[in-house]
Tab-separated table of C-alpha atoms in Angstrom:
chain	number	residue	atom	x	y	z
J	8	MET	CA	21.576	-5.777	32.665
J	9	TYR	CA	19.390	-6.588	29.669
J	10	ARG	CA	19.473	-10.282	30.586
J	11	GLU	CA	17.879	-9.309	33.903
J	12	LYS	CA	15.334	-7.187	32.106
J	13	LEU	CA	14.415	-10.089	29.845
J	14	LYS	CA	13.977	-12.357	32.845
J	15	GLU	CA	11.869	-9.703	34.579
J	16	LEU	CA	9.653	-9.562	31.498
J	17	GLY	CA	9.395	-13.330	31.371
J	18	VAL	CA	11.075	-13.475	27.982
J	19	THR	CA	13.190	-16.515	27.202
J	20	LEU	CA	15.306	-16.056	24.107
J	21	PRO	CA	15.443	-19.036	21.780
J	22	GLU	CA	18.743	-20.478	20.651
J	23	ALA	CA	20.135	-18.395	17.829
J	24	PRO	CA	18.648	-19.868	14.650
J	25	GLY	CA	20.893	-21.793	12.283
J	26	LYS	CA	21.797	-20.215	8.987
J	27	GLY	CA	19.416	-20.891	6.116
J	28	GLY	CA	22.033	-20.464	3.412
J	29	LEU	CA	25.409	-19.117	2.354
J	30	TYR	CA	25.843	-15.900	4.287
J	31	ALA	CA	27.135	-14.401	7.529
J	32	PRO	CA	24.635	-14.161	10.403
J	33	THR	CA	26.240	-10.862	11.477
J	34	LYS	CA	28.974	-8.612	10.209
J	35	THR	CA	30.660	-5.588	11.748
J	36	PHE	CA	31.643	-2.661	9.590
J	37	GLY	CA	32.384	1.011	9.267
J	38	ASP	CA	34.238	2.217	12.270
J	39	LYS	CA	33.795	-1.362	13.536
J	40	LYS	CA	31.003	-0.386	15.848
J	41	LEU	CA	28.122	-1.156	13.551
J	42	MET	CA	26.683	-4.612	13.121
J	43	TYR	CA	24.245	-5.876	10.554
J	44	VAL	CA	22.112	-8.878	11.440
J	45	SER	CA	20.920	-10.996	8.511
J	46	GLY	CA	17.192	-11.342	8.076
J	47	CYS	CA	15.771	-13.581	10.817
J	48	GLY	CA	12.523	-15.457	10.388
J	49	CYS	CA	9.853	-15.717	13.049
J	50	ASN	CA	9.979	-19.453	13.743
J	51	ILE	CA	11.152	-20.545	17.156
J	52	PRO	CA	11.048	-24.078	18.526
J	53	GLY	CA	7.406	-25.077	19.022
J	54	GLU	CA	6.038	-21.990	17.269
J	55	GLU	CA	6.258	-22.185	13.498
J	56	SER	CA	4.426	-19.965	11.060
J	57	PHE	CA	3.104	-21.047	7.687
J	58	GLY	CA	1.252	-18.303	5.931
J	59	LYS	CA	0.467	-14.661	5.415
J	60	LEU	CA	-1.155	-11.848	7.292
J	61	GLY	CA	-4.697	-11.215	6.187
J	62	LYS	CA	-5.014	-14.819	5.132
J	63	GLU	CA	-3.747	-17.408	7.625
J	64	TYR	CA	-3.008	-14.859	10.364
J	65	THR	CA	-4.649	-11.884	12.048
J	66	THR	CA	-2.843	-8.674	12.957
J	67	GLU	CA	-2.644	-9.829	16.578
J	68	GLN	CA	-1.068	-13.115	15.548
J	69	GLY	CA	1.289	-11.191	13.297
J	70	GLN	CA	2.451	-9.097	16.242
J	71	LYS	CA	3.428	-12.310	17.978
J	72	TRP	CA	5.337	-13.449	14.888
J	73	ALA	CA	7.097	-10.098	14.698
J	74	ARG	CA	8.008	-10.355	18.369
J	75	ASN	CA	9.364	-13.854	17.803
J	76	ALA	CA	11.429	-12.693	14.817
J	77	MET	CA	12.934	-9.978	17.018
J	78	MET	CA	13.668	-12.599	19.680
J	79	ASN	CA	15.684	-14.450	17.045
J	80	VAL	CA	17.520	-11.223	16.186
J	81	LEU	CA	18.328	-10.711	19.875
J	82	ALA	CA	19.506	-14.314	20.208
J	83	VAL	CA	21.892	-13.804	17.283
J	84	LEU	CA	23.149	-10.527	18.725
J	85	GLU	CA	23.747	-12.052	22.145
J	86	ARG	CA	25.649	-14.971	20.634
J	87	ASP	CA	27.823	-12.821	18.363
J	88	LEU	CA	28.440	-9.904	20.740
J	89	GLY	CA	28.800	-12.063	23.851
J	90	SER	CA	26.300	-9.899	25.704
J	91	LEU	CA	23.308	-7.732	24.861
J	92	ASP	CA	24.821	-5.119	27.174
J	93	ARG	CA	27.254	-4.152	24.405
J	94	ILE	CA	24.379	-2.776	22.311
J	95	CYS	CA	24.363	1.030	22.152
J	96	SER	CA	21.379	1.500	19.881
J	97	PHE	CA	19.061	-0.201	17.456
J	98	GLU	CA	19.575	2.027	14.429
J	99	LYS	CA	17.389	0.532	11.716
J	100	ILE	CA	15.228	-2.495	11.165
J	101	THR	CA	13.292	-3.655	8.157
J	102	VAL	CA	10.178	-5.666	8.907
J	103	PHE	CA	9.113	-7.811	5.982
J	104	VAL	CA	5.502	-8.916	6.491
J	105	ALA	CA	4.088	-11.690	4.304
J	106	SER	CA	0.738	-10.207	3.345
J	107	ALA	CA	-2.414	-10.967	1.416
J	108	ASP	CA	-2.884	-8.348	-1.318
J	109	GLU	CA	-5.523	-6.520	0.736
J	110	PHE	CA	-3.777	-6.541	4.117
J	111	TYR	CA	-2.736	-3.019	5.087
J	112	GLU	CA	-1.635	-3.278	8.731
J	113	GLN	CA	2.094	-3.946	8.369
J	114	PRO	CA	2.983	-1.159	10.862
J	115	GLN	CA	0.758	-2.628	13.566
J	116	VAL	CA	2.373	-6.016	12.965
J	117	ALA	CA	5.852	-4.494	13.134
J	118	ASN	CA	4.967	-2.886	16.468
J	119	GLY	CA	5.104	-6.393	17.922
J	120	ALA	CA	8.847	-6.330	17.279
J	121	THR	CA	9.593	-2.788	18.387
J	122	LYS	CA	7.459	-3.124	21.507
J	123	LEU	CA	9.822	-5.867	22.667
J	124	LEU	CA	12.794	-3.588	21.984
J	125	GLN	CA	11.109	-0.786	23.883
J	126	GLU	CA	10.352	-2.998	26.867
J	127	VAL	CA	13.885	-4.337	27.106
J	128	PHE	CA	16.072	-1.420	25.991
J	129	GLY	CA	13.858	1.630	26.515
J	130	ASP	CA	12.849	4.237	23.969
J	131	GLU	CA	16.154	5.870	23.178
J	132	ILE	CA	18.251	2.758	22.701
J	133	GLY	CA	15.496	0.365	21.690
J	134	LEU	CA	13.355	2.203	19.164
J	135	PRO	CA	14.964	2.062	15.727
J	136	THR	CA	14.108	3.678	12.439
J	137	ARG	CA	11.984	1.262	10.524
J	138	SER	CA	10.331	0.323	7.305
J	139	ALA	CA	7.432	-2.112	7.505
J	140	VAL	CA	6.386	-3.466	4.147
J	141	GLY	CA	4.120	-6.103	2.629
J	142	MET	CA	5.679	-9.045	0.784
J	143	ASN	CA	3.750	-11.497	-1.344
J	144	VAL	CA	5.793	-14.367	0.099
J	145	LEU	CA	8.736	-15.047	2.410
J	146	PRO	CA	11.220	-17.944	2.690
J	147	GLY	CA	9.658	-21.196	3.868
J	148	ASN	CA	6.258	-19.497	3.958
J	149	ILE	CA	7.074	-17.719	7.224
J	150	ALA	CA	4.923	-14.774	8.261
J	151	VAL	CA	7.582	-12.212	9.237
J	152	GLU	CA	11.284	-11.617	8.615
J	153	ILE	CA	13.365	-8.888	10.277
J	154	GLU	CA	16.844	-7.555	9.530
J	155	ALA	CA	18.623	-5.158	11.870
J	156	LEU	CA	21.431	-2.638	12.059
J	157	VAL	CA	22.771	-1.905	15.537
J	158	SER	CA	25.617	0.111	16.979
J	159	TYR	CA	27.596	-1.452	19.810
J	160	GLN	CA	30.713	-1.029	21.831
G	182	MET	CA	19.954	27.778	0.748
G	183	TYR	CA	17.820	24.700	-0.033
G	184	ARG	CA	14.778	26.438	1.436
G	185	GLU	CA	15.263	29.143	-1.217
G	186	LYS	CA	15.639	26.504	-3.882
G	187	LEU	CA	12.397	24.835	-2.823
G	188	LYS	CA	10.607	28.189	-2.959
G	189	GLU	CA	12.109	28.870	-6.386
G	190	LEU	CA	10.775	25.500	-7.565
G	191	GLY	CA	7.360	26.231	-6.089
G	192	VAL	CA	7.624	23.277	-3.726
G	193	THR	CA	5.896	23.573	-0.356
G	194	LEU	CA	6.942	20.848	2.048
G	195	PRO	CA	4.141	19.301	4.089
G	196	GLU	CA	4.337	19.111	7.830
G	197	ALA	CA	6.463	16.160	8.836
G	198	PRO	CA	4.079	13.194	9.016
G	199	GLY	CA	3.197	11.736	12.393
G	200	LYS	CA	4.595	8.364	13.315
G	201	GLY	CA	2.514	5.371	12.290
G	202	GLY	CA	3.807	3.115	15.025
G	203	LEU	CA	6.452	2.346	17.604
G	204	TYR	CA	9.708	3.551	16.077
G	205	ALA	CA	12.031	6.520	15.725
G	206	PRO	CA	11.387	8.809	12.740
G	207	THR	CA	15.153	9.352	12.382
G	208	LYS	CA	18.255	8.090	14.058
G	209	THR	CA	21.900	9.124	13.770
G	210	PHE	CA	24.658	6.562	13.876
G	211	GLY	CA	28.164	5.511	12.969
G	212	ASP	CA	30.495	8.440	13.287
G	213	LYS	CA	27.306	10.378	14.186
G	214	LYS	CA	27.089	11.929	10.752
G	215	LEU	CA	24.753	9.431	9.189
G	216	MET	CA	21.013	9.571	9.583
G	217	TYR	CA	18.416	6.990	8.691
G	218	VAL	CA	14.889	8.183	7.961
G	219	SER	CA	12.115	5.658	8.615
G	220	GLY	CA	9.967	4.704	5.646
G	221	CYS	CA	7.672	7.612	4.730
G	222	GLY	CA	4.431	7.087	2.873
G	223	CYS	CA	3.241	9.268	0.015
G	224	ASN	CA	0.163	10.798	1.595
G	225	ILE	CA	0.200	14.533	2.208
G	226	PRO	CA	-2.753	16.617	3.338
G	227	GLY	CA	-5.304	16.729	0.537
G	228	GLU	CA	-3.518	14.116	-1.569
G	229	GLU	CA	-4.039	10.590	-0.335
G	230	SER	CA	-3.297	7.423	-2.266
G	231	PHE	CA	-5.303	4.224	-2.050
G	232	GLY	CA	-4.024	1.593	-4.417
G	233	LYS	CA	-1.304	0.141	-6.560
G	234	LEU	CA	0.589	1.030	-9.694
G	235	GLY	CA	-0.716	-0.756	-12.743
G	236	LYS	CA	-4.131	-0.995	-11.135
G	237	GLU	CA	-5.453	2.202	-9.561
G	238	TYR	CA	-2.547	4.368	-10.737
G	239	THR	CA	-0.544	5.025	-13.893
G	240	THR	CA	3.222	5.458	-13.986
G	241	GLU	CA	2.770	9.238	-14.223
G	242	GLN	CA	0.545	9.254	-11.161
G	243	GLY	CA	3.063	7.049	-9.408
G	244	GLN	CA	5.815	9.582	-10.078
G	245	LYS	CA	3.708	12.135	-8.261
G	246	TRP	CA	3.261	9.762	-5.330
G	247	ALA	CA	6.997	9.098	-5.254
G	248	ARG	CA	7.667	12.834	-5.293
G	249	ASN	CA	5.208	13.306	-2.425
G	250	ALA	CA	6.849	10.519	-0.407
G	251	MET	CA	10.195	12.267	-0.876
G	252	MET	CA	8.606	15.536	0.246
G	253	ASN	CA	7.646	13.767	3.461
G	254	VAL	CA	11.228	12.514	3.840
G	255	LEU	CA	12.507	16.074	3.362
G	256	ALA	CA	10.012	17.409	5.895
G	257	VAL	CA	11.230	14.883	8.466
G	258	LEU	CA	14.870	15.722	7.719
G	259	GLU	CA	14.243	19.455	8.040
G	260	ARG	CA	12.448	18.981	11.362
G	261	ASP	CA	15.076	16.668	12.848
G	262	LEU	CA	18.200	18.389	11.482
G	263	GLY	CA	16.858	21.910	11.956
G	264	SER	CA	17.779	22.800	8.377
G	265	LEU	CA	18.108	20.996	5.066
G	266	ASP	CA	21.396	22.857	4.625
G	267	ARG	CA	23.068	20.408	6.993
G	268	ILE	CA	22.621	17.601	4.460
G	269	CYS	CA	25.883	16.569	2.793
G	270	SER	CA	24.581	13.796	0.599
G	271	PHE	CA	21.690	11.467	-0.024
G	272	GLU	CA	23.495	8.145	0.204
G	273	LYS	CA	20.819	5.518	-0.317
G	274	ILE	CA	17.076	5.310	-0.706
G	275	THR	CA	14.769	2.367	-1.115
G	276	VAL	CA	11.615	3.038	-3.087
G	277	PHE	CA	8.873	0.546	-2.315
G	278	VAL	CA	6.235	0.695	-5.062
G	279	ALA	CA	2.867	-1.011	-4.482
G	280	SER	CA	2.435	-2.820	-7.786
G	281	ALA	CA	0.028	-5.014	-9.657
G	282	ASP	CA	1.716	-8.310	-10.530
G	283	GLU	CA	2.294	-7.210	-14.133
G	284	PHE	CA	3.528	-3.664	-13.479
G	285	TYR	CA	7.200	-3.366	-14.405
G	286	GLU	CA	7.969	0.373	-14.265
G	287	GLN	CA	9.138	0.793	-10.668
G	288	PRO	CA	12.296	2.688	-11.749
G	289	GLN	CA	10.277	5.255	-13.705
G	290	VAL	CA	8.039	5.730	-10.672
G	291	ALA	CA	11.062	6.108	-8.388
G	292	ASN	CA	12.433	8.798	-10.718
G	293	GLY	CA	9.659	11.029	-9.431
G	294	ALA	CA	11.424	11.004	-6.065
G	295	THR	CA	14.994	11.375	-7.263
G	296	LYS	CA	14.067	14.106	-9.759
G	297	LEU	CA	12.962	16.232	-6.801
G	298	LEU	CA	16.278	15.549	-5.066
G	299	GLN	CA	18.138	16.452	-8.239
G	300	GLU	CA	16.223	19.698	-8.674
G	301	VAL	CA	16.787	20.811	-5.092
G	302	PHE	CA	20.232	19.440	-4.229
G	303	GLY	CA	21.884	18.898	-7.610
G	304	ASP	CA	23.351	15.674	-8.991
G	305	GLU	CA	26.254	15.085	-6.671
G	306	ILE	CA	24.507	15.692	-3.366
G	307	GLY	CA	20.987	14.815	-4.408
G	308	LEU	CA	21.230	11.620	-6.428
G	309	PRO	CA	21.461	8.613	-4.105
G	310	THR	CA	22.045	4.954	-4.734
G	311	ARG	CA	18.696	3.312	-5.006
G	312	SER	CA	16.681	0.161	-5.194
G	313	ALA	CA	13.198	0.429	-6.665
G	314	VAL	CA	11.103	-2.657	-6.121
G	315	GLY	CA	7.538	-3.884	-6.507
G	316	MET	CA	5.512	-4.726	-3.401
G	317	ASN	CA	2.181	-6.526	-3.435
G	318	VAL	CA	0.842	-4.144	-0.778
G	319	LEU	CA	1.974	-1.283	1.471
G	320	PRO	CA	0.695	0.046	4.815
G	321	GLY	CA	-2.730	1.677	4.616
G	322	ASN	CA	-2.884	0.804	0.915
G	323	ILE	CA	-0.557	3.672	0.004
G	324	ALA	CA	1.089	3.638	-3.420
G	325	VAL	CA	4.712	4.431	-2.512
G	326	GLU	CA	6.938	4.311	0.576
G	327	ILE	CA	10.519	5.614	0.735
G	328	GLU	CA	13.258	5.169	3.325
G	329	ALA	CA	16.482	7.163	3.200
G	330	LEU	CA	20.053	7.234	4.460
G	331	VAL	CA	21.768	10.637	4.402
G	332	SER	CA	25.062	12.018	5.585
G	333	TYR	CA	24.997	15.421	7.277
G	334	GLN	CA	27.127	17.788	9.260
V	15	MET	CA	44.317	-10.803	-7.396
V	16	TYR	CA	40.529	-11.181	-7.656
V	17	ARG	CA	40.745	-10.684	-11.428
V	18	GLU	CA	43.004	-13.761	-11.545
V	19	LYS	CA	40.575	-15.652	-9.369
V	20	LEU	CA	37.701	-14.789	-11.694
V	21	LYS	CA	39.707	-15.976	-14.692
V	22	GLU	CA	40.625	-19.170	-12.841
V	23	LEU	CA	36.921	-19.762	-12.193
V	24	GLY	CA	36.075	-19.076	-15.828
V	25	VAL	CA	33.928	-16.080	-14.871
V	26	THR	CA	33.778	-13.205	-17.339
V	27	LEU	CA	32.207	-10.112	-15.839
V	28	PRO	CA	29.770	-8.272	-18.087
V	29	GLU	CA	30.171	-4.596	-18.796
V	30	ALA	CA	28.747	-2.604	-15.916
V	31	PRO	CA	25.052	-2.160	-16.709
V	32	GLY	CA	23.767	1.282	-17.699
V	33	LYS	CA	21.642	3.155	-15.237
V	34	GLY	CA	17.923	2.509	-15.439
V	35	GLY	CA	16.896	5.874	-13.994
V	36	LEU	CA	17.842	8.956	-12.036
V	37	TYR	CA	20.260	7.754	-9.380
V	38	ALA	CA	23.916	7.114	-8.604
V	39	PRO	CA	25.228	3.610	-9.417
V	40	THR	CA	27.467	3.774	-6.340
V	41	LYS	CA	28.080	6.188	-3.515
V	42	THR	CA	30.721	6.290	-0.774
V	43	PHE	CA	29.818	7.429	2.702
V	44	GLY	CA	30.483	7.358	6.410
V	45	ASP	CA	34.171	7.353	7.054
V	46	LYS	CA	34.429	7.246	3.247
V	47	LYS	CA	35.250	3.585	3.245
V	48	LEU	CA	31.763	2.279	2.722
V	49	MET	CA	30.142	2.010	-0.668
V	50	TYR	CA	26.536	1.305	-1.535
V	51	VAL	CA	25.775	-0.244	-4.913
V	52	SER	CA	22.334	0.498	-6.348
V	53	GLY	CA	20.089	-2.462	-7.032
V	54	CYS	CA	21.409	-4.395	-10.059
V	55	GLY	CA	19.167	-6.593	-12.147
V	56	CYS	CA	20.117	-10.031	-13.406
V	57	ASN	CA	20.168	-9.370	-17.137
V	58	ILE	CA	23.499	-9.641	-18.899
V	59	PRO	CA	24.019	-9.499	-22.648
V	60	GLY	CA	22.534	-12.642	-24.201
V	61	GLU	CA	20.882	-13.756	-20.960
V	62	GLU	CA	17.710	-11.875	-20.165
V	63	SER	CA	15.096	-12.880	-17.642
V	64	PHE	CA	11.369	-12.286	-17.981
V	65	GLY	CA	9.415	-13.751	-15.142
V	66	LYS	CA	9.196	-15.024	-11.609
V	67	LEU	CA	10.489	-17.906	-9.600
V	68	GLY	CA	7.924	-20.633	-9.140
V	69	LYS	CA	6.273	-19.616	-12.391
V	70	GLU	CA	8.617	-19.035	-15.311
V	71	TYR	CA	11.743	-20.191	-13.485
V	72	THR	CA	12.899	-23.039	-11.258
V	73	THR	CA	15.088	-22.598	-8.186
V	74	GLU	CA	18.114	-23.767	-10.188
V	75	GLN	CA	17.446	-21.195	-12.890
V	76	GLY	CA	16.958	-18.589	-10.185
V	77	GLN	CA	20.390	-19.363	-8.772
V	78	LYS	CA	21.819	-18.546	-12.181
V	79	TRP	CA	19.911	-15.261	-12.244
V	80	ALA	CA	21.141	-14.425	-8.765
V	81	ARG	CA	24.703	-15.206	-9.831
V	82	ASN	CA	24.276	-12.975	-12.878
V	83	ALA	CA	22.898	-10.129	-10.751
V	84	MET	CA	25.971	-10.425	-8.518
V	85	MET	CA	28.183	-10.354	-11.616
V	86	ASN	CA	26.577	-7.022	-12.470
V	87	VAL	CA	27.264	-5.788	-8.931
V	88	LEU	CA	30.906	-6.843	-9.270
V	89	ALA	CA	31.168	-5.131	-12.659
V	90	VAL	CA	29.883	-1.891	-11.152
V	91	LEU	CA	32.271	-2.198	-8.196
V	92	GLU	CA	35.250	-2.851	-10.464
V	93	ARG	CA	34.403	0.135	-12.644
V	94	ASP	CA	33.833	2.543	-9.750
V	95	LEU	CA	36.661	1.361	-7.469
V	96	GLY	CA	39.153	0.785	-10.279
V	97	SER	CA	39.904	-2.695	-8.979
V	98	LEU	CA	38.099	-5.418	-7.059
V	99	ASP	CA	41.239	-5.712	-4.955
V	100	ARG	CA	40.186	-2.609	-3.037
V	101	ILE	CA	37.232	-4.470	-1.529
V	102	CYS	CA	37.712	-5.294	2.162
V	103	SER	CA	34.412	-6.989	2.824
V	104	PHE	CA	30.912	-7.532	1.523
V	105	GLU	CA	28.931	-6.261	4.490
V	106	LYS	CA	25.285	-6.614	3.472
V	107	ILE	CA	23.256	-7.545	0.438
V	108	THR	CA	19.545	-7.638	-0.150
V	109	VAL	CA	18.368	-10.208	-2.658
V	110	PHE	CA	14.981	-9.349	-4.115
V	111	VAL	CA	13.501	-12.460	-5.740
V	112	ALA	CA	10.473	-12.081	-8.035
V	113	SER	CA	8.283	-14.895	-6.773
V	114	ALA	CA	4.985	-16.601	-7.398
V	115	ASP	CA	2.825	-16.409	-4.271
V	116	GLU	CA	3.616	-20.012	-3.362
V	117	PHE	CA	7.372	-19.993	-4.019
V	118	TYR	CA	9.287	-20.333	-0.767
V	119	GLU	CA	12.915	-20.934	-1.781
V	120	GLN	CA	14.290	-17.385	-1.863
V	121	PRO	CA	17.326	-18.336	0.283
V	122	GLN	CA	18.340	-21.117	-2.082
V	123	VAL	CA	18.039	-18.685	-4.998
V	124	ALA	CA	20.110	-16.090	-3.148
V	125	ASN	CA	22.820	-18.713	-2.560
V	126	GLY	CA	23.586	-18.434	-6.276
V	127	ALA	CA	24.821	-14.909	-5.590
V	128	THR	CA	26.710	-15.562	-2.375
V	129	LYS	CA	28.325	-18.728	-3.753
V	130	LEU	CA	29.992	-16.556	-6.385
V	131	LEU	CA	31.222	-14.190	-3.667
V	132	GLN	CA	32.512	-17.132	-1.660
V	133	GLU	CA	34.359	-18.618	-4.631
V	134	VAL	CA	36.041	-15.342	-5.540
V	135	PHE	CA	36.616	-13.632	-2.193
V	136	GLY	CA	36.521	-16.480	0.327
V	137	ASP	CA	34.255	-16.818	3.347
V	138	GLU	CA	35.431	-13.973	5.532
V	139	ILE	CA	35.530	-11.231	2.917
V	140	GLY	CA	32.937	-12.604	0.535
V	141	LEU	CA	30.035	-13.781	2.681
V	142	PRO	CA	27.816	-10.826	3.617
V	143	THR	CA	24.861	-10.496	5.892
V	144	ARG	CA	21.783	-10.940	3.801
V	145	SER	CA	18.059	-10.735	3.498
V	146	ALA	CA	16.421	-12.786	0.757
V	147	VAL	CA	12.806	-11.907	0.184
V	148	GLY	CA	9.988	-12.593	-2.257
V	149	MET	CA	8.645	-9.748	-4.404
V	150	ASN	CA	5.486	-9.921	-6.453
V	151	VAL	CA	7.232	-8.144	-9.336
V	152	LEU	CA	10.536	-6.462	-10.193
V	153	PRO	CA	11.487	-3.754	-12.732
V	154	GLY	CA	11.234	-4.887	-16.346
V	155	ASN	CA	9.940	-8.260	-15.155
V	156	ILE	CA	13.438	-9.412	-14.185
V	157	ALA	CA	13.779	-12.406	-11.896
V	158	VAL	CA	16.319	-11.115	-9.358
V	159	GLU	CA	17.672	-7.747	-8.175
V	160	ILE	CA	20.554	-7.303	-5.705
V	161	GLU	CA	21.809	-4.265	-3.803
V	162	ALA	CA	25.076	-4.309	-1.888
V	163	LEU	CA	27.010	-2.530	0.839
V	164	VAL	CA	30.777	-3.079	0.828
V	165	SER	CA	33.708	-1.711	2.760
V	166	TYR	CA	36.842	-0.896	0.781
V	167	GLN	CA	40.187	0.826	1.014
């Protein structure tokens, strides 16, 4: 279902990114129908970010980075759940936006990520609660990092 | 019950703030008795912040901003739950404090938020687990942003 | 069991740190088998940090601070659960790393925390999902702060 939707939208998910350290990419918990996805960066093959919003990147570019970070989250979810169709709801995401000290448009940047969710999963399932915050620096000098909590069946 | 308490304390909740982007203001999950509240800023009508702790604002002013951010969280909870009386416990909050690089009093600032919870809901229900951290910048140049996880019935 | 493992590894947990503000050190929620641990700093008696990674501290020193922060988390868990043996799984941690604007090795720093979990609890139970992010400043000028979500029985 969602695979078809992605194709329809012309979105090709990257391979799920390798782990950048000692941790679990996903973990299920609670009543075993919740899954946390470790923070995913916004680099995908051929598109690598090096810098911050308000310095190296504009808000529009940041939206692309946020979208790419969410594509990595989706790739991890598809790998670890077997299918995106098992997702019941995106419950919460945190969008970490590497930002110059005077860059104030973190929500607009984060919309790049949630717009993808909206397009693929629709409002009710796709739109999560969210915090979008400015960070002085992120791992490897990436522009955006996103972690996610989803419910699934 | 809590409405009375707020009145007793002389606290008037603002209208629940409008969304600043593509996301859900709240979402229920798990056994359907947990609710995440998206990050709320500290601006309420007539009181708007523009700056950081340790630069534009003192710790005391920051406590007021943190209290205001929590008032926004409460306003969202009341709107989406119908009544604050449905709240069983504040489980976790994250207090994002826009901070100059040499400002170290994020916990004192965050106390402005949790003191309100304590006054209204008491220690056991009101006091959540918490992280209080310094951010180089927050959306719209606000001083404080708070996200919350509550259990309810 | 895990107490023995700690002894075997030569790890002595500090006393659980005192609270630095108005909040709960831990809180159980959901189906009552999840526990959040409030953000713990990396200071333990005799080892206190004052500064940021990429400025006052190297990555290697940061790994030690991250390990110490996790020791504080474990001390809090042991105190509030009665025994570490009740822990079923480390589900999610957030590793806040105070960072100079050009320090990019937050994941390597965070590995200092998750390596301790791996050594004591093994991969499946010990390795959590994780976000490791750079902060311009943390409370009291500490180098690392960690919050944790665990499941227990």
